[in-house]
Coordinates of C-alpha atoms in Angstrom, one line a residue:
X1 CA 15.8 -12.5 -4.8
X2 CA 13.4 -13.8 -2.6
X3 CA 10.6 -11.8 -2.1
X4 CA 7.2 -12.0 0.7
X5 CA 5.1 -9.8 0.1
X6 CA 3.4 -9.0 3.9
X7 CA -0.5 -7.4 4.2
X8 CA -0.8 -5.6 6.7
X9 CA -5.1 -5.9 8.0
X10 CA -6.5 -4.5 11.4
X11 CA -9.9 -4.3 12.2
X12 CA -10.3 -1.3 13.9
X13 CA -10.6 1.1 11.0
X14 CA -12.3 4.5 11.9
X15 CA -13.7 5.6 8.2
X16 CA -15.5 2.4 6.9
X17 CA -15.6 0.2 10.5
X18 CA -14.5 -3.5 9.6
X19 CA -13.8 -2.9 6.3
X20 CA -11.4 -5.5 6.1
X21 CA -13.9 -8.3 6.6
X22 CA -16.7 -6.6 4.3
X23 CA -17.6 -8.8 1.8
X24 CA -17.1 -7.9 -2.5
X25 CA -18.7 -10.9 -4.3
X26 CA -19.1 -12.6 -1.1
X27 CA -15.6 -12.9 -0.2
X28 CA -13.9 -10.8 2.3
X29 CA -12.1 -7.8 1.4
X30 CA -8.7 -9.2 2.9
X31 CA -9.5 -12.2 0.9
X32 CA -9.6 -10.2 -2.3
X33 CA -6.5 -8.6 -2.1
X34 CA -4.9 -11.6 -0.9
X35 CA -5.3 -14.3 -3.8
X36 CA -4.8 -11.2 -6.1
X37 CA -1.5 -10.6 -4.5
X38 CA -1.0 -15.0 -4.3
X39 CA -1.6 -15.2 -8.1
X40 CA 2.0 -13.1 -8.7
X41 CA 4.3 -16.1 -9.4
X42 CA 7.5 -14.0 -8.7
X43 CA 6.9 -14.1 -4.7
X44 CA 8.1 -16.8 -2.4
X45 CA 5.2 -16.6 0.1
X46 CA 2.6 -14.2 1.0
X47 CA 1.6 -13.4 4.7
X48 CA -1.6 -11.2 6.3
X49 CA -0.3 -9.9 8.8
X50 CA -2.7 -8.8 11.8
X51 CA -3.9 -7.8 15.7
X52 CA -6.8 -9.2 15.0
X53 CA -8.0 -13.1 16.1
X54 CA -11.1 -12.7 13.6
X55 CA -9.1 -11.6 10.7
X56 CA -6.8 -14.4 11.7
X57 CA -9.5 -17.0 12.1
X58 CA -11.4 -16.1 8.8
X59 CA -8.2 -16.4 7.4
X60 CA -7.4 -19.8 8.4
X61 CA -10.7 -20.9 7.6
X62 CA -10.3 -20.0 4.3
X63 CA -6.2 -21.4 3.8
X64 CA -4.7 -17.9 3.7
X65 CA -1.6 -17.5 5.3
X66 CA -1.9 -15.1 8.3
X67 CA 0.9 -14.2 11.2
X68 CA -0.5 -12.8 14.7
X69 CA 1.3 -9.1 14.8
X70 CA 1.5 -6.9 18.0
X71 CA -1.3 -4.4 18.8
X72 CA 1.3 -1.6 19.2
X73 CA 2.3 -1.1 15.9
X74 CA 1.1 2.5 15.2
X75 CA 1.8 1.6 11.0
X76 CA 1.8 -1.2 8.5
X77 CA 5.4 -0.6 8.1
X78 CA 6.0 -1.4 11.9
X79 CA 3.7 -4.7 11.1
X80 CA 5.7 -5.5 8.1
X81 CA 8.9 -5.0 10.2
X82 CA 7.9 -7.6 12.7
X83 CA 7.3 -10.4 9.9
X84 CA 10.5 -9.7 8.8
X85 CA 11.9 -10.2 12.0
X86 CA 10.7 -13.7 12.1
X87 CA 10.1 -14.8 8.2
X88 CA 13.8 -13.9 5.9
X89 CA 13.4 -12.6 3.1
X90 CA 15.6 -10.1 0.2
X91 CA 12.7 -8.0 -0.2
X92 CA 9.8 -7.3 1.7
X93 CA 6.4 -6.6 -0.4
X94 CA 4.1 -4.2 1.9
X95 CA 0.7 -4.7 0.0
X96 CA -2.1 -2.4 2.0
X97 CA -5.1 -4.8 3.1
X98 CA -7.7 -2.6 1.5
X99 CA -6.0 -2.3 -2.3
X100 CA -8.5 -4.8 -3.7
X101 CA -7.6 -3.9 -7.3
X102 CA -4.0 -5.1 -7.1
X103 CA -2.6 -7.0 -9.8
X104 CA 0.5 -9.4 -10.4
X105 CA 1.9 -6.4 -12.8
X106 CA 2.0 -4.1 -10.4
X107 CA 4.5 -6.6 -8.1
X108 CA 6.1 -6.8 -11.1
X109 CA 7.0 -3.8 -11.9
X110 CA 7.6 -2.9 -8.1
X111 CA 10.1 -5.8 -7.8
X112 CA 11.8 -4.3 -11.6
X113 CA 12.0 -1.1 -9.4
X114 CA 14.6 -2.7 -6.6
X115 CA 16.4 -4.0 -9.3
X116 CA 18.6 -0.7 -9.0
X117 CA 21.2 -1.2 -6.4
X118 CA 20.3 2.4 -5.4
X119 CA 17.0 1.6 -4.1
X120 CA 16.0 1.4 -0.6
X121 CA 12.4 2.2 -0.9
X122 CA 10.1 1.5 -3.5
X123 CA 6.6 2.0 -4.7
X124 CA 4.3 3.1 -7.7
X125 CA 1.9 5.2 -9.3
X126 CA -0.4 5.8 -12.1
X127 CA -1.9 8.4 -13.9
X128 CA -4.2 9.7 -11.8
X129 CA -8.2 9.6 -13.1
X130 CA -10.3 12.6 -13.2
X131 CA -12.0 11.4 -10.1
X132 CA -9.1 11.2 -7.6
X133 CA -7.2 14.3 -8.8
X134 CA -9.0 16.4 -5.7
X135 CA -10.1 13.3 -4.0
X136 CA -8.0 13.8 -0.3
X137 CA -8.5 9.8 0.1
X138 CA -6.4 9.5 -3.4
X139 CA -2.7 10.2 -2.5
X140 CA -0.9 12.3 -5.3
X141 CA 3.3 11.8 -6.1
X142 CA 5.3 14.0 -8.1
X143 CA 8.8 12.6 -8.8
X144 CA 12.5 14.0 -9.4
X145 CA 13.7 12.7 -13.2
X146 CA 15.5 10.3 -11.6
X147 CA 11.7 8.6 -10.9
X148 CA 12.7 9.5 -6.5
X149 CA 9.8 10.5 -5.1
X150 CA 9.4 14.7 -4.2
X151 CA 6.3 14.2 -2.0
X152 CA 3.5 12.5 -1.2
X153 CA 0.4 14.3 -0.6
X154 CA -3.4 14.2 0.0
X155 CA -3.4 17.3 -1.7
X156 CA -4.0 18.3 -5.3
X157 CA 0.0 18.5 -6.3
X158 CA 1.1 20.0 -8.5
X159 CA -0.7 23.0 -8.5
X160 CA -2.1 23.8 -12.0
X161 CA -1.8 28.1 -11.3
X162 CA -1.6 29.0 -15.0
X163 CA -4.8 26.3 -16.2
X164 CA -2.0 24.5 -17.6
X165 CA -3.0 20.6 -16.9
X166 CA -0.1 19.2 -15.8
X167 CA -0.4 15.5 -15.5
X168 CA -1.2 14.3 -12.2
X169 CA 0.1 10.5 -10.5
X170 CA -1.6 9.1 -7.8
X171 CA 0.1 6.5 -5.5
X172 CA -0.8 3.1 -5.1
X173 CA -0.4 1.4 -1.6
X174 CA 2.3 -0.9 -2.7
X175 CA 5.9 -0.4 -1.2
X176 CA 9.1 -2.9 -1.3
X177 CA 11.9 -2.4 1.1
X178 CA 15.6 -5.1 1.8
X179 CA 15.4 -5.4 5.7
X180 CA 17.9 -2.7 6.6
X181 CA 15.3 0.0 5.7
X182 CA 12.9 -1.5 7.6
X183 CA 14.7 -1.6 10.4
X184 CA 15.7 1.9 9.6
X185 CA 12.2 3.1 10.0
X186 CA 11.4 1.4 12.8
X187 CA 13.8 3.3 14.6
X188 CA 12.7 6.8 13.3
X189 CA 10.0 9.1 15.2
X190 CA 7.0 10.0 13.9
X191 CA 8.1 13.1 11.1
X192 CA 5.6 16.3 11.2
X193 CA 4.4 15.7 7.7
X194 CA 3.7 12.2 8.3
X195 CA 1.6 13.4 11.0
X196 CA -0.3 16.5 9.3
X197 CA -0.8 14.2 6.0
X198 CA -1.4 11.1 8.0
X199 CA 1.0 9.4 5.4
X200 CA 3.9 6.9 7.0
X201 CA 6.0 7.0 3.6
X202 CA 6.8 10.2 4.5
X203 CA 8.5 9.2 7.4
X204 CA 11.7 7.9 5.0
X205 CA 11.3 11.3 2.5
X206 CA 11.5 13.6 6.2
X207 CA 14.6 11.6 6.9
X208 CA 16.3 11.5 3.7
X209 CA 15.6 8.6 2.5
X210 CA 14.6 8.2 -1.3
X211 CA 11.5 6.5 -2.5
X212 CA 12.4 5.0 -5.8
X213 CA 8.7 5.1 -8.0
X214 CA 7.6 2.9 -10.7
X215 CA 5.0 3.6 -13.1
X216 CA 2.2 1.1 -14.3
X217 CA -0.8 1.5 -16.5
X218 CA -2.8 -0.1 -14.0
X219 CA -4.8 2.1 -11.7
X220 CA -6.0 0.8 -8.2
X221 CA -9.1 1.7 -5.8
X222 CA -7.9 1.8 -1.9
X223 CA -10.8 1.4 0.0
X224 CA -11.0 4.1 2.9
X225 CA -14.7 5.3 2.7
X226 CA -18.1 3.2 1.7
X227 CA -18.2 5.4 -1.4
X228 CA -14.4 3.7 -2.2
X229 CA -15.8 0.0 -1.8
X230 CA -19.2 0.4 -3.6
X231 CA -16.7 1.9 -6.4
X232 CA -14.6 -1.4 -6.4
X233 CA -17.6 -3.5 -6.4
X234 CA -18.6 -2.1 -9.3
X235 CA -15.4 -2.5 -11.2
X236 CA -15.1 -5.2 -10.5
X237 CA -19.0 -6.6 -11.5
X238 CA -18.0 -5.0 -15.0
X239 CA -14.6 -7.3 -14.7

């Protein structure tokens, strides 16, 4: 199969402003999570996509591959859609612009994932650490046996009633989808848990369409809040 994977990057984020041009090791964040993404050998081409004509110039300065992407898109899917609309591909790799921890294993295992003809939507998670069980900026999944995704919240889930310690995932911000469901969920109005969670994968769960969910030993950092990035910088000083 040939597979893109697409980053979607705007500037105009509300919790940490320009966060995707905020430097780790003096190197843009967008920049970080796009060679980690490049080193993957399984992917035919990787793409930023963005509104924005800095993110695209620093990109081009730097020889990253970057498409200019309509302002309207309300979601990173909608940007991914509109790459796919002009770049073919089997299977679309939507990597989120501030995952800076991603790894060629996890596009592994995401592209093992879509190996079942079943699949129309996929992602990950991991076991979630101590620190993002009640963190609202960590998403939480809990899965059918199947490994389809239940739900997706910011939420502590499941809830341990009974002090029992259940094991908790959290989701990484990796998802892989053929074209059809993309164009599927352009199509599709915003769902009311997608709106009270402010989580777009919902959108395809609301609608009854199954998230397929790989697991990987290899946890991830998205970076929403200053606290987030000055945790990723030091990770990755220790790496």
């Amino acid at each position: 199969m040939r597979a893109i994977a697409v980053i979607p990057a705007r500037l105009a984020s509300t919790r940490l402003p320009r966060k995707m041009l905020r430097e780790i090791a003096c190197k843009p964040l967008i920049g970080i999570v796009y060679e980690a993404v490049r080193s993957s050998v399984l992917l035919a081409d990787v793409i930023v996509a963005t509104d924005s004509e800095e993110i695209l110039r620093v990109c081009q300065e730097r020889g990253w591959k970057a498409l200019m992407t309509s302002p309207a898109h309300r979601t990173g899917t909608e940007r991914v859609h509109e790459v796919s609309n002009r770049e073919a591909a089997d299977l679309y790799i939507n990597v989120q612009g501030d995952e800076p921890l991603t790894r060629s294993e996890h596009i592994a295992t995401l592209l093992q994932v879509m190996q079942n003809p079943a699949a129309q939507v996929g992602t990950l998670m991991t076991s979630a650490a101590e620190v993002d069980i009640a963190n609202p900026n960590a998403v939480k999944v809990v899965t059918d046996r199947n490994g389809c995704a239940l739900y997706f919240s910011r939420a502590t889930i499941p809830f341990d009633r009974d002090g029992t310690r259940p094991r908790y995932f959290k989701h990484l911000g990796l998802y892989a989808y053929p074209k059809p469901a993309l164009d599927r969920f352009v199509t599709l109005p915003e769902s009311s848990l997608e709106s009270s969670e402010r989580l777009e994968q919902l959108r395809f769960l609301e609608n009854g369409i199954p998230i397929f969910v790989g697991e990987t030993p290899y946890d991830s950092v998205g970076v929403d809040t200053e606290e987030d990035l000055q945790r990723v910088i030091e990770i990755l000083r220790r790496c």
